[in-house]
Short mmCIF file of C-alpha atoms in Angstrom, two decimals:
data_model
loop_
_atom_site.label_atom_id
_atom_site.label_comp_id
_atom_site.label_asym_id
_atom_site.label_seq_id
_atom_site.Cartn_x
_atom_site.Cartn_y
_atom_site.Cartn_z
CA MET A 1 97.47 132.54 92.74
CA GLU A 2 98.79 134.79 94.81
CA ASN A 3 100.22 134.58 98.13
CA ASN A 4 103.06 135.76 100.32
CA THR A 5 106.48 133.54 101.30
CA ASP A 6 109.06 133.75 103.32
CA LYS A 7 113.39 133.31 103.24
CA PHE A 8 114.93 130.29 103.91
CA LYS A 9 119.27 129.47 104.45
CA THR A 10 119.42 125.64 103.91
CA THR A 11 117.64 122.90 105.29
CA ARG A 12 116.70 119.12 104.77
CA ARG A 13 114.01 120.31 101.97
CA ASN A 14 116.92 121.28 100.11
CA VAL A 15 118.23 118.18 99.34
CA LEU A 16 114.61 115.68 99.80
CA PHE A 17 112.84 118.13 96.27
CA GLY A 18 115.26 118.27 94.87
CA ALA A 19 117.78 121.40 95.11
CA GLY A 20 120.70 120.90 93.89
CA THR A 21 122.49 122.97 95.50
CA ALA A 22 123.00 124.17 99.34
CA VAL A 23 123.68 127.06 100.76
CA VAL A 24 126.19 127.55 103.78
CA ALA A 25 127.39 131.31 104.93
CA GLY A 26 126.62 132.51 101.07
CA LEU A 27 128.52 129.79 99.94
CA SER A 28 127.59 126.71 97.52
CA GLY A 29 126.90 123.12 99.37
CA ALA A 30 130.23 121.27 96.70
CA ASN A 31 132.72 124.17 98.25
CA ALA A 32 130.97 124.28 101.81
CA ALA A 33 131.70 120.70 102.02
CA GLU A 34 135.40 121.12 100.33
CA LYS A 35 136.18 123.82 102.99
CA GLN A 36 134.35 122.25 106.13
CA GLY A 37 135.33 118.53 105.43
CA GLU A 38 131.37 117.36 105.29
CA GLN A 39 130.06 114.02 104.40
CA VAL A 40 127.79 112.86 101.92
CA THR A 41 125.28 111.48 105.10
CA ASP A 42 125.89 114.54 107.39
CA ALA A 43 122.70 116.48 108.16
CA PRO A 44 122.27 119.34 105.37
CA VAL A 45 122.54 122.58 107.48
CA SER A 46 119.92 125.10 108.90
CA ASP A 47 120.06 128.46 111.40
CA LYS A 48 116.72 128.37 110.90
CA THR A 49 115.64 124.72 112.86
CA GLN A 50 115.61 126.86 116.42
CA GLU A 51 112.92 129.40 115.00
CA ARG A 52 109.43 129.08 117.52
CA GLN A 53 105.80 130.75 117.33
CA SER A 54 103.44 130.84 120.31
CA PHE A 55 100.60 129.41 120.28
CA TYR A 56 98.95 131.35 122.58
CA GLY A 57 96.72 134.29 121.37
CA ALA A 58 93.27 135.07 120.18
CA HIS A 59 93.91 133.55 117.23
CA GLN A 60 95.51 129.93 116.30
CA ALA A 61 99.22 129.94 114.61
CA GLY A 62 99.79 129.55 111.20
CA ILE A 63 96.95 131.54 109.62
CA VAL A 64 99.15 135.36 109.57
CA THR A 65 101.30 133.51 110.52
CA PRO A 66 104.50 133.82 107.57
CA ARG A 67 104.35 130.67 105.52
CA PRO A 68 107.18 128.58 105.96
CA ALA A 69 108.58 126.45 103.42
CA ALA A 70 107.18 122.98 104.21
CA GLY A 71 102.62 122.50 105.42
CA MET A 72 100.21 120.03 105.63
CA ILE A 73 96.80 119.49 105.62
CA ALA A 74 96.02 115.77 107.77
CA SER A 75 91.92 115.78 107.51
CA PHE A 76 90.63 113.32 110.18
CA LEU A 77 87.49 111.29 110.91
CA VAL A 78 86.67 111.96 115.44
CA LEU A 79 85.42 109.11 117.50
CA ALA A 80 84.64 111.07 121.07
CA LYS A 81 81.18 111.76 120.50
CA THR A 82 80.53 113.01 123.78
CA PRO A 83 81.29 116.60 125.56
CA GLU A 84 83.85 114.62 127.81
CA GLU A 85 85.62 113.05 125.60
CA VAL A 86 85.35 116.27 122.72
CA GLU A 87 87.45 117.99 125.93
CA ARG A 88 89.62 115.87 126.50
CA LEU A 89 90.65 115.75 122.44
CA PHE A 90 90.51 119.36 122.29
CA LYS A 91 92.80 119.36 125.71
CA THR A 92 95.15 116.44 124.70
CA LEU A 93 95.60 118.43 121.00
CA SER A 94 96.15 121.96 122.15
CA GLN A 95 99.25 119.97 125.57
CA ARG A 96 101.05 118.21 122.21
CA ILE A 97 101.28 121.14 120.24
CA ALA A 98 101.75 123.93 122.66
CA PHE A 99 104.46 121.12 123.25
CA LEU A 100 105.60 120.58 119.90
CA MET A 101 106.20 124.43 118.91
CA LYS A 102 107.85 124.81 122.57
CA GLY A 103 110.37 122.44 121.37
CA GLY A 104 112.08 120.55 124.01
CA THR A 105 112.20 116.81 125.33
CA PRO A 106 110.22 113.97 125.71
CA PRO A 107 110.09 112.22 128.81
CA VAL A 108 111.94 109.47 129.24
CA LEU A 109 110.44 105.92 130.08
CA ASP A 110 110.55 102.55 130.87
CA ASP A 111 111.85 100.48 128.21
CA LYS A 112 109.98 98.08 128.41
CA LEU A 113 107.29 100.35 126.64
CA PRO A 114 106.90 102.30 123.30
CA PRO A 115 109.20 105.75 123.47
CA ALA A 116 107.69 108.74 124.04
CA ASP A 117 108.64 110.32 120.54
CA SER A 118 109.47 108.50 117.46
CA GLY A 119 112.74 110.01 117.59
CA ILE A 120 112.75 111.02 113.67
CA LEU A 121 114.27 115.03 114.67
CA GLY A 122 116.65 112.99 117.55
CA PRO A 123 116.58 113.36 121.12
CA VAL A 124 116.19 116.68 121.62
CA ILE A 125 112.92 118.14 119.65
CA PRO A 126 113.62 121.53 117.59
CA PRO A 127 111.03 123.45 117.48
CA ASP A 128 111.70 124.69 113.58
CA ASN A 129 108.78 127.68 112.88
CA LEU A 130 106.27 124.80 113.29
CA THR A 131 101.98 125.69 113.88
CA ILE A 132 99.59 123.76 113.72
CA THR A 133 96.89 124.39 113.29
CA ILE A 134 92.88 123.15 114.54
CA SER A 135 89.92 123.29 112.44
CA LEU A 136 86.80 121.65 112.25
CA GLY A 137 84.09 119.92 109.55
CA SER A 138 80.80 120.41 108.73
CA SER A 139 80.43 117.33 110.19
CA PHE A 140 81.76 117.48 113.28
CA PHE A 141 78.52 119.54 114.31
CA ASP A 142 75.75 117.78 111.52
CA GLN A 143 77.26 114.41 114.26
CA ARG A 144 76.42 116.01 117.69
CA ASP A 145 72.87 116.79 118.28
CA TRP A 146 74.66 118.58 121.45
CA LEU A 147 76.17 120.97 119.05
CA LYS A 148 73.83 121.25 116.21
CA ALA A 149 72.89 125.01 117.31
CA HIS A 150 76.44 125.54 118.05
CA LYS A 151 77.31 125.35 113.96
CA PRO A 152 79.10 128.88 113.01
CA VAL A 153 77.02 130.14 109.76
CA ARG A 154 77.96 130.01 106.98
CA LEU A 155 80.10 126.27 107.73
CA SER A 156 78.96 124.05 105.02
CA ARG A 157 79.96 120.55 103.01
CA MET A 158 82.60 121.31 99.93
CA LYS A 159 79.79 120.94 97.32
CA ALA A 160 82.04 120.28 93.42
CA SER A 161 82.12 123.18 91.44
CA ARG A 162 82.03 122.21 87.41
CA ASN A 163 85.23 121.50 86.88
CA ASP A 164 85.74 120.02 89.82
CA ALA A 165 86.61 115.46 89.34
CA LEU A 166 86.21 115.29 93.53
CA ASN A 167 87.51 111.96 95.03
CA ALA A 168 85.56 110.90 98.28
CA SER A 169 88.85 109.90 99.74
CA LEU A 170 90.53 113.08 99.35
CA CYS A 171 87.71 115.14 100.52
CA HIS A 172 85.92 116.28 103.77
CA GLY A 173 86.55 114.91 106.90
CA ASP A 174 85.00 115.94 110.50
CA LEU A 175 88.67 117.82 112.09
CA SER A 176 91.02 118.77 110.05
CA LEU A 177 95.11 119.93 110.81
CA GLN A 178 96.96 122.02 109.23
CA PHE A 179 100.88 121.78 109.76
CA CYS A 180 103.31 124.41 108.98
CA SER A 181 107.34 124.11 109.64
CA ASN A 182 110.73 125.08 107.98
CA THR A 183 110.98 121.26 106.58
CA PRO A 184 108.53 118.26 106.17
CA ASP A 185 110.23 116.20 108.54
CA THR A 186 108.80 118.66 111.53
CA ASN A 187 105.63 117.86 109.99
CA ILE A 188 105.78 114.36 109.90
CA HIS A 189 107.14 114.04 113.63
CA ALA A 190 104.34 116.20 114.37
CA LEU A 191 101.47 114.35 112.84
CA ARG A 192 102.98 111.34 114.46
CA ASP A 193 102.58 112.26 117.70
CA ILE A 194 99.44 113.38 117.70
CA LEU A 195 98.33 109.58 115.80
CA LYS A 196 99.71 108.21 119.08
CA ASN A 197 98.63 110.18 121.35
CA LEU A 198 95.59 110.16 120.44
CA PRO A 199 94.52 106.90 118.51
CA ASP A 200 90.65 105.78 120.88
CA PHE A 201 89.76 109.43 119.25
CA LEU A 202 90.92 110.41 115.96
CA VAL A 203 90.91 107.95 112.11
CA LEU A 204 93.45 109.36 109.90
CA ARG A 205 91.39 109.80 106.12
CA TRP A 206 94.02 111.95 104.15
CA LYS A 207 96.62 113.72 104.13
CA GLN A 208 98.09 115.94 101.55
CA GLU A 209 101.27 117.26 101.85
CA GLY A 210 103.29 120.58 99.71
CA SER A 211 105.95 122.81 99.63
CA VAL A 212 107.19 127.03 98.00
CA PRO A 213 110.28 126.91 96.63
CA MET A 214 112.59 128.89 99.19
CA LEU A 215 114.96 132.06 97.78
CA PRO A 216 117.53 134.53 98.67
CA PRO A 217 116.09 138.17 99.42
CA LYS A 218 116.52 140.57 96.57
CA PRO A 219 119.30 142.97 97.22
CA ASP A 220 117.06 145.86 98.77
CA GLY A 221 116.59 143.24 101.57
CA SER A 222 112.31 142.40 100.44
CA HIS A 223 110.97 139.19 99.77
CA GLU A 224 110.09 137.89 95.95
CA THR A 225 106.79 135.91 95.53
CA ALA A 226 107.13 132.61 95.80
CA ARG A 227 105.82 130.22 91.72
CA ASN A 228 103.27 127.68 91.66
CA PHE A 229 104.09 124.92 89.03
CA LEU A 230 102.72 127.02 86.65
CA GLY A 231 105.56 129.12 86.62
CA PHE A 232 103.80 132.20 87.08
CA ARG A 233 104.07 133.56 91.32
CA ASP A 234 101.60 132.75 93.64
CA GLY A 235 100.41 135.82 96.34
CA THR A 236 100.97 138.80 94.71
CA ALA A 237 97.06 140.08 95.72
CA ASN A 238 96.60 138.66 99.20
CA PRO A 239 95.99 140.98 101.58
CA ASP A 240 98.90 142.29 104.63
CA ASN A 241 99.17 139.97 107.13
CA ASN A 242 100.84 143.01 108.84
CA ASN A 243 98.12 145.33 108.49
CA ALA A 244 96.02 143.69 111.68
CA SER A 245 92.30 146.65 111.04
CA LEU A 246 92.89 144.77 107.08
CA MET A 247 92.86 140.99 108.55
CA ASP A 248 90.21 141.86 111.54
CA LYS A 249 88.13 142.74 108.02
CA ILE A 250 89.00 139.34 105.64
CA VAL A 251 90.09 137.10 107.66
CA TRP A 252 88.45 137.18 111.83
CA VAL A 253 84.97 136.58 112.80
CA ASN A 254 84.02 138.79 114.44
CA GLN A 255 81.02 140.36 114.54
CA GLY A 256 77.84 140.30 112.28
CA ASP A 257 74.82 136.60 112.94
CA GLU A 258 77.82 134.07 114.26
CA PRO A 259 77.63 132.93 117.57
CA LYS A 260 80.12 134.39 119.89
CA TRP A 261 82.00 131.77 120.40
CA ALA A 262 83.17 131.56 117.19
CA HIS A 263 84.86 135.53 117.04
CA HIS A 264 88.46 135.10 116.59
CA GLY A 265 88.48 132.18 114.27
CA THR A 266 88.45 132.32 110.52
CA TYR A 267 86.79 129.99 107.66
CA GLN A 268 89.55 127.64 106.21
CA VAL A 269 88.71 126.38 102.32
CA VAL A 270 91.29 123.51 100.80
CA ARG A 271 91.58 122.23 97.45
CA ILE A 272 93.36 119.93 96.07
CA ILE A 273 94.13 121.08 92.07
CA ARG A 274 96.02 119.35 90.15
CA ASN A 275 98.18 120.73 87.10
CA PHE A 276 98.60 119.32 84.18
CA VAL A 277 101.69 120.07 83.80
CA GLU A 278 103.51 118.79 81.01
CA PHE A 279 100.20 120.23 78.73
CA TRP A 280 100.46 123.85 80.41
CA ASP A 281 105.20 123.22 79.83
CA ARG A 282 102.98 123.20 75.37
CA THR A 283 101.54 125.84 75.68
CA PRO A 284 102.94 129.13 74.05
CA LEU A 285 103.86 131.25 76.50
CA ALA A 286 101.84 133.92 74.94
CA GLU A 287 98.70 132.19 75.69
CA GLN A 288 99.88 131.45 79.08
CA GLU A 289 100.13 135.03 80.37
CA ALA A 290 97.01 135.70 78.46
CA ILE A 291 95.34 132.68 80.94
CA MET A 292 97.21 134.92 83.61
CA GLY A 293 96.55 138.01 83.10
CA ARG A 294 100.73 138.56 84.28
CA ASN A 295 103.94 138.36 82.52
CA LYS A 296 105.12 135.48 83.50
CA ALA A 297 108.84 136.67 84.02
CA SER A 298 108.22 139.03 86.71
CA GLY A 299 104.65 139.01 87.72
CA ALA A 300 103.52 142.11 86.31
CA PRO A 301 99.27 142.57 85.28
CA HIS A 302 99.56 143.51 81.37
CA GLY A 303 99.67 147.19 81.01
CA GLY A 304 102.04 146.97 83.77
CA VAL A 305 105.91 146.82 84.84
CA GLY A 306 106.17 145.55 88.39
CA GLU A 307 105.29 142.18 89.90
CA PHE A 308 102.77 144.48 92.15
CA ASP A 309 101.13 147.17 89.84
CA ILE A 310 97.06 147.33 89.80
CA PRO A 311 95.50 147.08 87.40
CA ASP A 312 92.52 149.13 86.35
CA TYR A 313 90.40 147.61 84.17
CA SER A 314 87.49 150.50 84.40
CA THR A 315 90.01 151.19 81.56
CA ASP A 316 90.26 148.74 80.50
CA PRO A 317 86.25 147.37 79.74
CA GLU A 318 86.77 145.47 76.45
CA GLY A 319 89.82 143.47 77.67
CA LYS A 320 91.68 144.53 75.00
CA VAL A 321 95.28 144.63 77.49
CA THR A 322 93.74 142.17 79.99
CA ALA A 323 91.02 139.75 78.74
CA LEU A 324 88.00 139.56 80.08
CA ASP A 325 88.36 135.65 81.09
CA ALA A 326 91.81 136.16 82.93
CA HIS A 327 92.33 134.52 86.27
CA ILE A 328 93.70 137.83 88.05
CA ARG A 329 90.12 139.15 86.38
CA LEU A 330 87.56 136.98 87.55
CA ALA A 331 89.29 136.71 90.53
CA ASN A 332 89.19 139.85 92.02
CA LYS A 333 87.30 142.33 89.50
CA ARG A 334 88.56 145.10 91.29
CA ASN A 335 85.69 147.30 91.36
CA LYS A 336 83.37 149.46 94.40
CA THR A 337 82.02 145.51 95.52
CA SER A 338 84.65 143.40 95.31
CA ASP A 339 86.57 144.55 98.88
CA GLU A 340 83.83 141.97 100.27
CA ASN A 341 85.13 138.93 98.41
CA LEU A 342 88.61 139.05 99.56
CA ILE A 343 89.89 136.17 100.43
CA PHE A 344 93.61 135.59 102.42
CA ARG A 345 95.65 132.67 100.71
CA ARG A 346 98.15 130.12 102.13
CA PRO A 347 98.99 127.99 98.71
CA PHE A 348 101.73 125.21 99.07
CA ASN A 349 102.90 122.74 95.48
CA TYR A 350 102.45 119.21 95.98
CA SER A 351 104.04 116.49 93.61
CA ASN A 352 103.11 112.67 94.29
CA GLY A 353 104.47 110.90 91.96
CA VAL A 354 103.69 109.66 88.94
CA THR A 355 99.63 108.96 87.64
CA LYS A 356 99.44 105.38 85.85
CA SER A 357 99.28 107.47 82.39
CA GLY A 358 103.08 108.08 83.27
CA GLN A 359 101.87 111.95 83.53
CA LEU A 360 103.41 113.61 86.87
CA GLU A 361 100.88 114.31 89.65
CA GLN A 362 101.17 117.86 90.36
CA GLY A 363 99.21 120.99 91.50
CA LEU A 364 98.59 123.28 94.75
CA LEU A 365 97.69 123.06 98.28
CA PHE A 366 95.14 125.87 97.54
CA ILE A 367 94.51 126.93 101.86
CA CYS A 368 92.81 130.23 102.01
CA TYR A 369 91.28 131.94 105.64
CA GLN A 370 87.65 134.31 105.00
CA ALA A 371 85.19 135.79 108.03
CA ASP A 372 82.49 134.68 105.29
CA LEU A 373 83.46 131.60 103.74
CA GLU A 374 79.99 131.92 101.01
CA LYS A 375 81.47 135.74 100.33
CA GLY A 376 84.97 134.36 100.39
CA PHE A 377 85.61 131.54 98.81
CA ILE A 378 82.38 130.56 97.46
CA THR A 379 81.49 133.58 95.05
CA VAL A 380 84.96 133.59 93.99
CA GLN A 381 84.93 130.17 92.42
CA LYS A 382 82.06 131.33 91.36
CA GLN A 383 83.62 133.41 89.55
CA LEU A 384 86.28 131.58 88.12
CA ASP A 385 83.56 128.68 86.85
CA GLY A 386 84.29 128.72 82.75
CA GLU A 387 87.71 130.07 82.53
CA PRO A 388 90.17 129.80 80.54
CA LEU A 389 92.59 128.08 83.08
CA GLU A 390 90.55 124.87 83.76
CA GLU A 391 91.50 123.12 80.40
CA TYR A 392 94.85 122.43 82.67
CA ILE A 393 93.77 122.43 86.21
CA LYS A 394 91.62 119.96 87.66
CA PRO A 395 90.24 120.25 91.46
CA ILE A 396 89.92 116.47 93.03
CA GLY A 397 90.06 117.33 96.77
CA GLY A 398 89.77 119.14 100.02
CA GLY A 399 86.11 120.18 102.16
CA PHE A 400 85.40 123.45 104.28
CA PHE A 401 85.69 124.15 107.79
CA PHE A 402 86.37 126.53 110.90
CA THR A 403 89.26 127.41 112.09
CA LEU A 404 88.55 127.44 115.26
CA PRO A 405 90.03 130.80 118.44
CA GLY A 406 92.75 130.42 119.91
CA PRO A 407 93.75 129.38 123.51
CA ALA A 408 93.85 132.66 125.46
CA ASN A 409 97.29 130.96 127.85
CA GLU A 410 98.48 128.24 128.94
CA ASP A 411 96.22 127.04 131.15
CA ASP A 412 93.33 127.67 128.41
CA PHE A 413 92.74 125.31 125.34
CA VAL A 414 91.34 125.24 121.56
CA GLY A 415 87.79 124.73 121.54
CA ARG A 416 87.36 125.64 125.21
CA THR A 417 84.90 128.53 124.12
CA LEU A 418 82.46 126.00 121.62
CA LEU A 419 82.61 123.67 124.47
CA GLU A 420 81.38 125.87 127.12
CA ALA A 421 78.72 127.58 125.02
CA SER A 422 77.36 124.66 124.34
CA GLY A 423 76.43 124.41 128.26
CA TYR A 424 79.26 122.21 129.37
CA GLN A 425 81.54 122.77 132.41
CA VAL A 426 85.04 122.81 131.15
CA THR A 427 87.93 122.96 133.80
CA ARG A 428 91.28 125.03 133.20
CA ILE A 429 94.72 122.60 132.10
CA LYS A 430 96.57 122.84 135.10
CA PRO A 431 100.06 124.78 133.89
#
């Protein structure tokens, strides 16, 4: 369970997720309030609200973009059927996302009309490091005869694995939007904006919010890998997103038998994985570490010293150091062919309250990207089937999607290459 994180100072999330103290210019929240005369109802302070990502480029933002503190996946039923309707859907999505990611002041309308914006972020919308990533499910293509022939080759409807207990109301969808930003409110604001502007084309089916803990940098300036709700670091072995050639190999569709329009896109996997945290918390530490294959405190693999040490399974054929069925060993066998099965992870922790049986409803909003869905997640999941960790986790939702290529510039829009491949004559957006 492995990925990277980014550092952030105090944001609204410190309060919403029970951080207990706030860090402002190196002072505790109590000291800062005493020093500056802050009030309990004052908004928590952040110096990150003006961070922004570019909407334009060969690839959509929000995939290899550094992961911020708050994430959300929303899945939709798409009512747009004709090429003209789908074009309007894609254009409207692109225009709204471009504005929300850039930030700015919404137009002022006649007060006899609904306001242009919900106002939950104030009269001026901050970019707050927001990214919104558009992906399409298998059903989007299957339900439109004019698009069936252009479906990505490996896109399929997610099937249940042996440990799954999938809730139909939390699975699949015609279209998914991944929201990532510094704060949960920014993600909710963006979702409400899109629902307001596309009520005739999008019906929200399900959503899942998540977060990752914010940590200060290490003394040497490097960053720690975030922990999941099982207490283990999540992302240690993730491929380096700063290595463009590696991303071309693992993440981006650029060649092979995939349709040309899909080049620069990627396959998205979403899994809502419940953790039985009460059961896990009563499990001996040695057993936890054996199940995962890592030291819980440091993140180091068994036999290693540091988190990023690479285990050598060739010297441990009988599993005396790292059990043969340890999670990290099954997920990545580290042999001559296992590089073909690498995936790029972007997960978030989630907490949904309490179940009817009085247990915490917590777990992992697992999100990963890969150029080949079958060699990537599907193969890795088959390798993990039957692992000891299954006793403590239960996948309950999610889906497979194809993330569209990015818009080249301001007169382009997400989905244009697919529409043109279908033979439909698109018109560019006027800047």
